[in-house]
Amino acid sequence: MAGGKNSPRQKMVNLMYLIFIAMLALNMSKEVLAAFGIMNEKLETSNEKTTASNDAFLESLGTKASEDAAKYDKLYKNAQEIKSMSQEYYDYLEGLKVGMMEGIEDPKDYARMDMADYLDQKLFQGETLSEDGKKFMSNLTGYRDQVAAIVPTALKQSVIDRFQTGDENGKVEKRDGTKQDWINYHYEGYPLVASLAKLTQLQADVKITEEAALKSMLAGELTDQVSLKNFATSLAGSKTAFYSGEKMSEYASKIIISKTDNSSTPIRAELTLDGRKLSEGSDYKLEAGGVKMLTSAGAPGDHTIAGMIYFKQDGEEVEVPVENKFATITMPGAALIAADKMNVVYRGVANPMSISIPGIPNNKVSASAPGLSKSNGSSYVMNPRTGRTVTISASGTLPNGKPVGSKVEFRIKDIPRPEGSVSKQTGSIKLPKRNVEIATVGAGLEDFDFDLNLAVSGFKFKVPGQPTVSVRGNKMNAKAKQALSRAKRGDIVQIFDIEAYITNNKSYKLKKVSPVVVEITN
């Protein structure tokens, strides 16, 4: 090769080598683009599952708020506000993603999504941000600040960190030590598929924030409920008023701590009755669950037991204030009417009632009300009819010939909303696919005072990506099983629109049964 020049063959080899290197670089680029696309798919699938879980959780919180507004109404309103803000920001990001994909023939051909034109033109205008770019930053920081102001204190910093937009000046330090605006650093000049994945990750952050807030709010309420520091005392016994001179111990009267069990025994107590100091042993004694009263009920009139009961919690002494009142009475001048199980009566249920007048035989007491019927002795049954209240009248004649009578108004409530169940499990649960296939769908009333026999006549079953299946009866039919067979591990299946009825009162229309959400574990 005279003059150091390459032969035509060597030149061809060199050219082919350069082409080969370029092809390797091109293939590597396509692999990276495909990796972003796969990551985006996984994030979108995760977002769908978290959405279903959050919706079910919010619905359960709404049910609790309807049943116990004092504890859960404020939590539920905060949860709804976070849900609304999250959905609004999530939809804004989804709109950006839809705009990015316009004109893309195959949404899964990630190797061709290497252009950066869409966000470069939409968010930036020369060296500054466009109006859309300013809106992008405003929506991000606005969502972050508004949610951080509502969530429990323990979550505030994690929300701020999750949606961090650089240092105090909105800058991010690059590898070469220089600084660049956060939005330029993350969204300017990137391939379309990479930006798509980043927006989906922002949506995932929204869902994670929403989920953490819901769980934290409920967990905080449960902690408050089980802490002795928030418990109150009450006087319990077979009656709440006494005749002059009666011993309270004859009616098993005791000061109890609400929401505790018999294993919670006070270590000591400091109590007074109408200002008189009571002595342990003669006036009261400590026992499992509270303090049993031994002292006399005193003269007729209102009386107050006050002071402190002391418990051990986590190795420390915890004070529980006592402030309880009771009445001591003389001979009655009116009928006594009380519900055996509650201070209200329920429509659709045979409510047992006790109606009597002390000193008058039961067969000499007359009682009447719409829906009231006598069983025997002082026992009655109330089957409420229309309206929201019912008034029960009772009357009789005392041994001295004096007539007495009374009227008492009771509130009429509907049977609370039943909870759906799968294999007797409620709410959001995890089960293998086989267990779901053979499970019995049921409905029940948790902590309801009556043992009602509920039966299920039908329900709807939904597997992600499959049509909703309507089922008659309380077990999966062939179509439901076929849809279930297509579910994958981690899929969230739903059992909803559960149709339930009371077996001995089919005419009564129950409230809508809460759904069950099942995560498939295999």
Coordinates of C-alpha atoms in Angstrom, one line a residue:
M1 CA 0.0 0.0 0.0
A2 CA 2.2 2.8 -1.4
G3 CA 2.0 6.2 0.3
G4 CA 0.3 4.6 3.4
K5 CA -3.0 4.6 1.5
N6 CA -5.6 1.9 2.3
S7 CA -6.6 -0.4 -0.4
P8 CA -10.2 -0.3 -1.7
R9 CA -10.8 -3.6 0.3
Q10 CA -9.4 -2.1 3.5
K11 CA -11.6 1.0 3.0
M12 CA -14.6 -1.2 2.6
V13 CA -13.7 -3.1 5.8
N14 CA -13.3 0.2 7.7
L15 CA -16.7 1.4 6.4
M16 CA -18.4 -1.8 7.4
Y17 CA -16.8 -1.6 10.9
L18 CA -18.2 2.0 11.3
I19 CA -21.6 0.8 10.2
F20 CA -21.5 -2.1 12.6
I21 CA -20.6 0.2 15.5
A22 CA -23.5 2.5 14.6
M23 CA -25.9 -0.4 14.4
L24 CA -24.8 -1.5 17.9
A25 CA -25.5 2.0 19.2
L26 CA -28.8 2.1 17.5
N27 CA -29.8 -1.3 18.9
M28 CA -28.8 -0.2 22.4
S29 CA -30.9 2.9 22.0
K30 CA -33.9 0.8 21.0
E31 CA -33.4 -1.5 24.0
V32 CA -33.4 1.5 26.3
L33 CA -36.5 3.0 24.7
A34 CA -38.2 -0.4 25.1
A35 CA -37.2 -0.6 28.7
F36 CA -38.9 2.8 29.4
G37 CA -42.0 1.5 27.6
I38 CA -42.2 -1.7 29.7
M39 CA -41.7 0.3 32.9
N40 CA -44.6 2.6 31.8
E41 CA -46.9 -0.4 31.3
K42 CA -46.1 -1.8 34.8
L43 CA -46.6 1.6 36.4
E44 CA -50.0 2.0 34.7
T45 CA -51.1 -1.5 35.8
S46 CA -50.0 -0.7 39.4
N47 CA -52.0 2.6 39.2
E48 CA -55.1 0.7 38.2
K49 CA -54.8 -1.7 41.2
T50 CA -54.1 1.1 43.6
T51 CA -57.1 3.0 42.3
A52 CA -59.4 0.1 42.9
S53 CA -58.0 -0.5 46.4
N54 CA -58.3 3.2 47.3
D55 CA -61.9 3.4 46.0
A56 CA -62.9 0.4 48.1
F57 CA -61.1 1.8 51.2
L58 CA -62.8 5.2 50.7
E59 CA -66.2 3.5 50.4
S60 CA -65.6 1.6 53.7
L61 CA -64.6 4.8 55.4
G62 CA -67.9 6.3 54.1
T63 CA -69.8 3.4 55.5
K64 CA -68.2 4.0 58.9
A65 CA -68.9 7.7 58.8
S66 CA -72.6 7.0 58.1
E67 CA -72.7 4.6 61.1
D68 CA -70.5 6.7 63.5
A69 CA -70.3 10.3 62.4
A70 CA -68.7 11.5 65.6
K71 CA -65.5 9.5 65.0
Y72 CA -65.4 9.2 61.2
D73 CA -67.2 12.1 59.6
K74 CA -64.3 14.6 59.6
L75 CA -61.9 11.8 58.5
Y76 CA -64.2 10.9 55.6
K77 CA -64.6 14.6 54.5
N78 CA -60.8 15.0 54.5
A79 CA -60.4 11.7 52.6
Q80 CA -62.9 12.9 50.0
E81 CA -61.1 16.2 49.6
I82 CA -57.7 14.4 49.1
K83 CA -59.4 12.0 46.7
S84 CA -60.9 15.0 44.7
M85 CA -57.6 16.9 44.5
S86 CA -55.7 13.7 43.5
Q87 CA -58.2 12.8 40.8
E88 CA -58.0 16.4 39.3
Y89 CA -54.2 16.3 39.2
Y90 CA -54.1 12.7 37.9
D91 CA -56.5 13.6 35.1
Y92 CA -54.4 16.6 34.2
L93 CA -51.3 14.4 33.8
E94 CA -53.4 11.9 31.8
G95 CA -54.4 14.7 29.4
L96 CA -50.7 15.4 28.8
K97 CA -50.1 11.7 28.1
V98 CA -53.0 11.5 25.6
G99 CA -51.6 14.6 23.8
M100 CA -48.2 13.0 23.6
M101 CA -49.5 9.9 22.0
E102 CA -51.6 11.6 19.3
G103 CA -50.5 10.5 15.9
I104 CA -48.6 7.4 17.2
E105 CA -50.0 4.5 15.2
D106 CA -48.7 1.7 17.5
P107 CA -48.7 2.7 21.2
K108 CA -46.5 -0.2 22.0
D109 CA -43.8 0.4 19.4
Y110 CA -41.5 2.0 21.9
A111 CA -38.4 1.8 19.8
R112 CA -39.8 4.5 17.5
M113 CA -40.7 6.9 20.4
D114 CA -37.4 8.7 20.4
M115 CA -38.6 12.2 19.5
A116 CA -38.7 15.0 22.1
D117 CA -40.8 17.5 20.2
Y118 CA -44.1 17.4 22.1
L119 CA -43.0 18.4 25.6
D120 CA -40.2 20.6 24.3
Q121 CA -42.7 22.7 22.3
K122 CA -45.5 22.5 24.9
L123 CA -43.6 23.3 28.1
F124 CA -40.7 25.6 26.9
Q125 CA -40.5 28.8 25.0
G126 CA -36.9 29.7 24.2
E127 CA -35.0 30.1 27.5
T128 CA -38.2 30.5 29.6
L129 CA -41.3 28.4 30.3
S130 CA -44.4 28.6 28.1
E131 CA -47.9 29.2 29.7
D132 CA -48.3 25.4 29.7
G133 CA -45.0 25.0 31.4
K134 CA -46.0 27.4 34.1
K135 CA -49.3 25.5 34.5
F136 CA -47.4 22.2 34.8
M137 CA -45.3 23.6 37.7
S138 CA -48.3 25.3 39.3
N139 CA -50.4 22.1 39.2
L140 CA -47.6 20.0 40.7
T141 CA -46.7 22.4 43.6
G142 CA -50.4 23.3 44.2
Y143 CA -51.3 19.6 44.6
R144 CA -48.3 19.0 46.9
D145 CA -49.0 22.0 49.2
Q146 CA -52.8 21.5 49.4
V147 CA -52.4 17.8 50.3
A148 CA -49.6 18.4 52.8
A149 CA -51.9 20.8 54.6
I150 CA -54.6 18.1 55.1
V151 CA -52.8 14.9 55.7
P152 CA -51.7 13.8 59.3
T153 CA -48.6 15.5 60.6
A154 CA -46.5 12.3 60.2
L155 CA -47.1 12.3 56.5
K156 CA -46.5 16.0 55.6
Q157 CA -42.8 15.7 55.0
S158 CA -43.1 12.6 52.9
V159 CA -45.6 14.4 50.6
I160 CA -43.3 17.3 50.3
D161 CA -40.3 15.1 49.5
R162 CA -42.3 13.0 47.0
F163 CA -43.2 16.0 44.9
Q164 CA -39.9 17.9 45.5
T165 CA -39.0 20.4 42.7
G166 CA -35.4 21.1 43.4
D167 CA -33.7 23.3 45.9
E168 CA -35.2 26.6 47.3
N169 CA -34.5 28.2 43.9
G170 CA -36.1 25.3 41.9
K171 CA -32.7 24.1 40.7
V172 CA -31.1 20.7 40.3
E173 CA -27.3 20.1 40.3
K174 CA -26.1 18.3 37.2
R175 CA -23.2 15.8 37.0
D176 CA -20.8 18.5 35.9
G177 CA -21.6 20.6 39.0
T178 CA -23.7 23.2 37.2
K179 CA -27.3 23.8 38.1
Q180 CA -30.4 23.7 35.9
D181 CA -34.1 24.4 36.5
W182 CA -35.9 21.3 37.8
I183 CA -38.4 21.1 34.9
N184 CA -35.7 21.5 32.2
Y185 CA -33.6 18.9 34.0
H186 CA -36.4 16.3 34.0
Y187 CA -38.5 17.0 30.8
E188 CA -36.5 18.9 28.2
G189 CA -34.9 17.0 25.4
Y190 CA -36.0 13.5 26.6
P191 CA -37.4 10.8 24.2
L192 CA -41.2 10.7 24.2
V193 CA -41.3 7.3 25.8
A194 CA -39.1 8.4 28.7
S195 CA -41.3 11.5 29.4
L196 CA -44.4 9.2 29.2
A197 CA -42.9 7.0 31.9
K198 CA -42.0 10.0 34.0
L199 CA -45.6 11.3 33.9
T200 CA -47.0 7.9 34.7
Q201 CA -44.6 7.8 37.7
L202 CA -46.0 11.2 38.8
Q203 CA -49.5 9.6 38.6
A204 CA -48.2 6.7 40.7
D205 CA -46.9 9.2 43.3
V206 CA -50.4 10.7 43.4
K207 CA -52.0 7.2 44.1
I208 CA -49.4 6.3 46.7
T209 CA -50.0 9.7 48.5
E210 CA -53.7 9.1 48.4
E211 CA -53.3 5.5 49.8
A212 CA -50.9 6.6 52.6
A213 CA -53.3 9.4 53.6
L214 CA -56.3 7.1 53.8
K215 CA -54.5 4.4 55.8
S216 CA -52.9 6.9 58.2
M217 CA -56.1 8.7 59.0
L218 CA -57.9 5.5 59.9
A219 CA -54.9 4.1 61.8
G220 CA -54.8 7.3 63.8
E221 CA -58.4 7.0 64.7
L222 CA -58.0 3.4 65.8
T223 CA -55.0 4.3 68.0
D224 CA -57.0 7.0 69.7
Q225 CA -59.8 4.5 70.4
V226 CA -57.7 1.9 72.1
S227 CA -55.6 4.4 74.2
L228 CA -56.7 4.5 77.8
K229 CA -56.0 8.2 77.7
N230 CA -59.2 8.7 75.7
F231 CA -61.5 6.4 77.7
A232 CA -64.3 7.5 79.9
T233 CA -66.1 5.9 82.8
S234 CA -69.8 5.0 83.3
L235 CA -71.9 3.5 86.1
A236 CA -73.2 0.1 85.2
G237 CA -75.7 -2.0 87.0
S238 CA -79.1 -3.8 86.7
K239 CA -80.8 -0.4 87.4
T240 CA -79.7 3.2 87.4
A241 CA -81.9 4.6 90.2
F242 CA -82.4 3.3 93.7
Y243 CA -84.8 3.4 96.6
S244 CA -83.6 5.3 99.7
G245 CA -81.3 3.1 101.8
E246 CA -80.7 0.4 99.2
K247 CA -77.2 -1.1 98.9
M248 CA -75.8 -0.5 95.4
S249 CA -74.0 -3.8 95.6
E250 CA -77.3 -5.7 95.6
Y251 CA -77.7 -4.6 91.9
A252 CA -74.0 -5.3 90.9
S253 CA -73.4 -1.6 90.4
K254 CA -69.8 -0.7 89.4
I255 CA -67.9 2.1 87.7
I256 CA -66.6 0.6 84.4
I257 CA -64.2 1.8 81.8
S258 CA -65.7 1.9 78.4
K259 CA -64.0 -0.2 75.6
T260 CA -61.9 -2.3 77.9
D261 CA -61.9 -6.0 78.8
N262 CA -61.9 -7.9 82.0
S263 CA -58.1 -8.2 82.0
S264 CA -57.8 -4.4 82.6
T265 CA -57.8 -4.1 86.4
P266 CA -57.1 -0.8 88.1
I267 CA -54.1 -0.5 90.4
R268 CA -55.8 2.0 92.7
A269 CA -58.6 4.5 92.9
E270 CA -59.3 7.9 94.6
L271 CA -63.1 8.3 94.7
T272 CA -65.7 10.5 96.5
L273 CA -69.5 10.3 96.8
D274 CA -71.0 13.8 96.9
G275 CA -67.6 15.1 98.2
R276 CA -67.2 12.3 100.8
K277 CA -64.1 10.3 100.5
L278 CA -64.7 6.6 99.8
S279 CA -62.6 3.8 101.3
E280 CA -61.4 0.8 99.4
G281 CA -62.8 -2.4 101.0
S282 CA -65.8 -0.9 102.7
D283 CA -67.2 1.5 100.0
Y284 CA -65.7 -0.1 96.9
K285 CA -63.3 -2.7 95.7
L286 CA -61.0 -3.0 92.6
E287 CA -61.8 -5.9 90.2
A288 CA -61.3 -6.9 86.6
G289 CA -62.7 -4.3 84.3
G290 CA -63.3 -1.5 86.8
V291 CA -64.4 -0.6 90.4
K292 CA -67.3 -2.4 92.1
M293 CA -69.4 -0.1 94.3
L294 CA -70.3 -1.4 97.8
T295 CA -71.6 1.8 99.5
S296 CA -75.2 2.7 100.2
A297 CA -77.2 4.6 97.5
G298 CA -77.9 7.4 100.0
A299 CA -81.0 9.6 100.4
P300 CA -83.4 10.3 97.6
G301 CA -82.0 12.7 95.0
D302 CA -79.1 13.1 92.5
H303 CA -75.6 11.9 93.6
T304 CA -72.2 12.2 92.0
I305 CA -69.2 9.8 92.2
A306 CA -66.0 11.6 91.2
G307 CA -62.2 11.2 91.4
M308 CA -59.6 9.2 89.5
I309 CA -59.0 5.5 88.6
Y310 CA -55.4 4.5 87.9
F311 CA -54.3 1.9 85.3
K312 CA -50.9 0.6 84.1
Q313 CA -50.2 1.2 80.4
D314 CA -46.9 0.5 78.7
G315 CA -45.2 0.4 82.2
E316 CA -46.6 3.9 83.1
E317 CA -49.5 4.9 85.4
V318 CA -52.4 6.4 83.4
E319 CA -55.1 8.5 85.1
V320 CA -58.8 8.0 84.0
P321 CA -61.1 10.8 85.4
V322 CA -64.3 9.7 87.0
E323 CA -67.5 11.9 86.9
N324 CA -70.6 9.8 87.1
K325 CA -74.1 10.7 88.3
F326 CA -77.0 8.5 89.5
A327 CA -80.4 9.1 91.1
T328 CA -81.9 7.6 94.3
I329 CA -85.7 7.6 94.1
T330 CA -88.7 7.0 96.3
M331 CA -91.9 5.1 95.3
P332 CA -92.5 5.5 91.5
G333 CA -95.1 7.8 90.1
A334 CA -94.9 6.8 86.5
A335 CA -94.4 3.7 84.3
L336 CA -91.0 2.4 83.4
I337 CA -90.5 1.7 79.7
A338 CA -87.2 0.4 78.3
A339 CA -85.9 -1.4 75.3
D340 CA -84.2 -4.7 76.2
K341 CA -81.3 -4.3 73.8
M342 CA -81.1 -0.6 72.8
N343 CA -82.5 2.9 73.2
V344 CA -84.1 2.8 69.7
V345 CA -86.2 0.3 67.8
Y346 CA -85.4 -1.0 64.4
R347 CA -87.8 -1.3 61.5
G348 CA -88.0 -4.8 60.0
V349 CA -87.1 -6.5 63.3
A350 CA -89.1 -7.8 66.2
N351 CA -87.8 -5.6 69.0
P352 CA -88.2 -7.1 72.5
M353 CA -89.5 -4.6 75.1
S354 CA -89.9 -4.6 78.9
I355 CA -92.8 -2.5 80.2
S356 CA -93.6 -2.5 83.9
I357 CA -94.6 -0.3 86.9
P358 CA -92.8 -1.2 90.2
G359 CA -95.4 -2.2 92.8
I360 CA -98.1 -3.1 90.2
P361 CA -98.6 -6.7 88.9
N362 CA -97.8 -7.1 85.2
N363 CA -101.3 -8.2 84.4
K364 CA -102.6 -4.9 85.7
V365 CA -100.3 -2.8 83.5
S366 CA -101.8 -1.6 80.1
A367 CA -99.4 -0.7 77.3
S368 CA -100.2 0.4 73.7
A369 CA -98.5 1.7 70.6
P370 CA -98.7 1.1 66.8
G371 CA -97.0 -2.3 66.2
L372 CA -96.8 -3.2 69.9
S373 CA -98.0 -6.7 71.1
K374 CA -97.7 -8.4 74.4
S375 CA -95.8 -11.7 74.8
N376 CA -96.1 -12.5 78.5
G377 CA -95.6 -10.9 81.9
S378 CA -93.7 -7.6 81.3
S379 CA -92.4 -8.7 77.9
Y380 CA -93.6 -7.1 74.7
V381 CA -92.6 -7.1 71.0
M382 CA -92.5 -3.9 68.9
N383 CA -92.6 -4.1 65.1
P384 CA -92.3 -0.5 64.0
R385 CA -94.4 0.7 61.1
T386 CA -94.1 4.0 59.2
G387 CA -92.5 7.2 60.4
R388 CA -89.3 8.0 62.3
T389 CA -90.7 7.8 65.9
V390 CA -93.2 5.8 67.9
T391 CA -94.8 6.7 71.3
I392 CA -95.5 3.9 73.8
S393 CA -98.1 4.6 76.5
A394 CA -98.3 2.6 79.7
S395 CA -100.7 3.0 82.7
G396 CA -101.7 1.2 85.9
T397 CA -103.0 1.8 89.5
L398 CA -100.7 1.8 92.6
P399 CA -101.7 -0.2 95.7
N400 CA -102.9 3.1 97.3
G401 CA -105.4 3.5 94.5
K402 CA -103.5 6.3 92.7
P403 CA -103.4 5.9 88.9
V404 CA -100.0 6.4 87.2
G405 CA -99.1 6.5 83.5
S406 CA -96.4 7.6 81.2
K407 CA -95.6 8.1 77.5
V408 CA -92.2 7.5 76.0
E409 CA -91.1 8.3 72.5
F410 CA -88.6 5.9 70.7
R411 CA -86.6 6.7 67.6
I412 CA -87.2 4.3 64.7
K413 CA -84.1 3.4 62.7
D414 CA -83.6 1.3 59.6
I415 CA -81.4 -1.8 59.8
P416 CA -77.8 -0.6 59.1
R417 CA -76.0 -1.4 55.9
P418 CA -74.8 -5.0 55.7
E419 CA -71.2 -5.9 54.8
G420 CA -70.5 -8.2 51.9
S421 CA -68.2 -11.2 52.6
V422 CA -66.3 -13.9 50.8
S423 CA -65.7 -17.0 52.9
K424 CA -66.8 -14.9 55.9
Q425 CA -64.0 -12.3 55.2
T426 CA -65.0 -8.6 54.5
G427 CA -63.5 -5.5 53.0
S428 CA -60.2 -5.7 51.2
I429 CA -58.7 -9.2 51.4
K430 CA -56.2 -11.5 49.8
L431 CA -57.0 -15.1 48.6
P432 CA -55.7 -17.7 46.2
K433 CA -57.7 -18.1 43.0
R434 CA -59.1 -21.5 44.0
N435 CA -60.5 -20.2 47.3
V436 CA -62.4 -17.5 45.4
E437 CA -63.7 -20.0 42.9
I438 CA -65.3 -22.2 45.7
A439 CA -66.1 -19.4 48.1
T440 CA -69.6 -18.5 49.4
V441 CA -70.6 -14.9 49.0
G442 CA -72.5 -13.7 52.1
A443 CA -73.8 -10.6 53.9
G444 CA -73.8 -9.8 57.6
L445 CA -74.4 -7.0 60.1
E446 CA -71.3 -6.4 62.2
D447 CA -71.9 -5.5 65.9
F448 CA -75.7 -5.4 65.3
D449 CA -77.8 -6.2 68.4
F450 CA -80.0 -8.7 66.7
D451 CA -79.1 -12.0 65.2
L452 CA -80.7 -11.6 61.7
N453 CA -80.3 -14.5 59.3
L454 CA -79.3 -12.8 56.0
A455 CA -79.1 -14.7 52.7
V456 CA -77.6 -13.7 49.3
S457 CA -79.6 -14.2 46.1
G458 CA -77.2 -12.7 43.7
F459 CA -74.1 -10.5 43.0
K460 CA -71.8 -9.2 40.3
F461 CA -68.3 -10.3 39.7
K462 CA -65.6 -8.3 38.0
V463 CA -62.1 -9.4 36.9
P464 CA -59.7 -6.7 35.4
G465 CA -59.9 -6.8 31.6
Q466 CA -63.0 -9.1 31.6
P467 CA -66.7 -8.2 31.3
T468 CA -68.7 -8.0 34.5
V469 CA -70.5 -11.3 35.3
S470 CA -74.0 -11.3 37.0
V471 CA -74.4 -14.4 39.2
R472 CA -77.6 -15.8 40.7
G473 CA -77.2 -17.4 44.1
N474 CA -74.3 -17.1 46.5
K475 CA -71.5 -19.1 44.6
M476 CA -69.6 -18.5 41.4
N477 CA -71.3 -19.7 38.2
A478 CA -69.5 -21.1 35.1
K479 CA -69.1 -17.6 33.6
A480 CA -67.6 -16.2 36.8
K481 CA -65.2 -19.1 37.1
Q482 CA -64.2 -18.6 33.5
A483 CA -63.4 -14.9 34.1
L484 CA -61.6 -15.8 37.3
S485 CA -59.4 -18.3 35.4
R486 CA -58.0 -15.3 33.4
A487 CA -57.0 -13.4 36.5
K488 CA -53.3 -13.1 37.3
R489 CA -51.4 -12.9 40.5
G490 CA -51.9 -9.4 42.0
D491 CA -55.1 -8.7 40.1
I492 CA -57.9 -7.0 42.1
V493 CA -61.3 -8.8 41.6
Q494 CA -64.5 -7.3 42.9
I495 CA -67.7 -8.7 44.3
F496 CA -70.3 -6.0 44.3
D497 CA -74.1 -5.2 43.9
I498 CA -74.6 -8.1 46.4
E499 CA -78.4 -8.8 46.7
A500 CA -79.2 -9.8 50.3
Y501 CA -82.5 -10.3 52.2
I502 CA -83.7 -11.3 55.7
T503 CA -84.8 -14.9 55.5
N504 CA -87.9 -14.5 57.7
N505 CA -88.8 -11.0 56.4
K506 CA -88.2 -10.9 52.6
S507 CA -90.5 -7.9 52.2
Y508 CA -88.0 -5.6 54.1
K509 CA -85.6 -3.9 51.7
L510 CA -82.1 -3.8 53.1
K511 CA -79.6 -1.0 52.4
K512 CA -77.0 -1.6 49.7
V513 CA -74.5 -4.2 50.7
S514 CA -70.9 -3.1 50.8
P515 CA -68.6 -4.7 48.2
V516 CA -65.6 -7.1 48.7
V517 CA -62.3 -6.5 47.0
V518 CA -60.0 -9.5 46.6
E519 CA -56.4 -9.5 45.6
I520 CA -55.4 -12.8 43.9
T521 CA -52.3 -14.3 45.5
N522 CA -51.4 -16.9 42.9

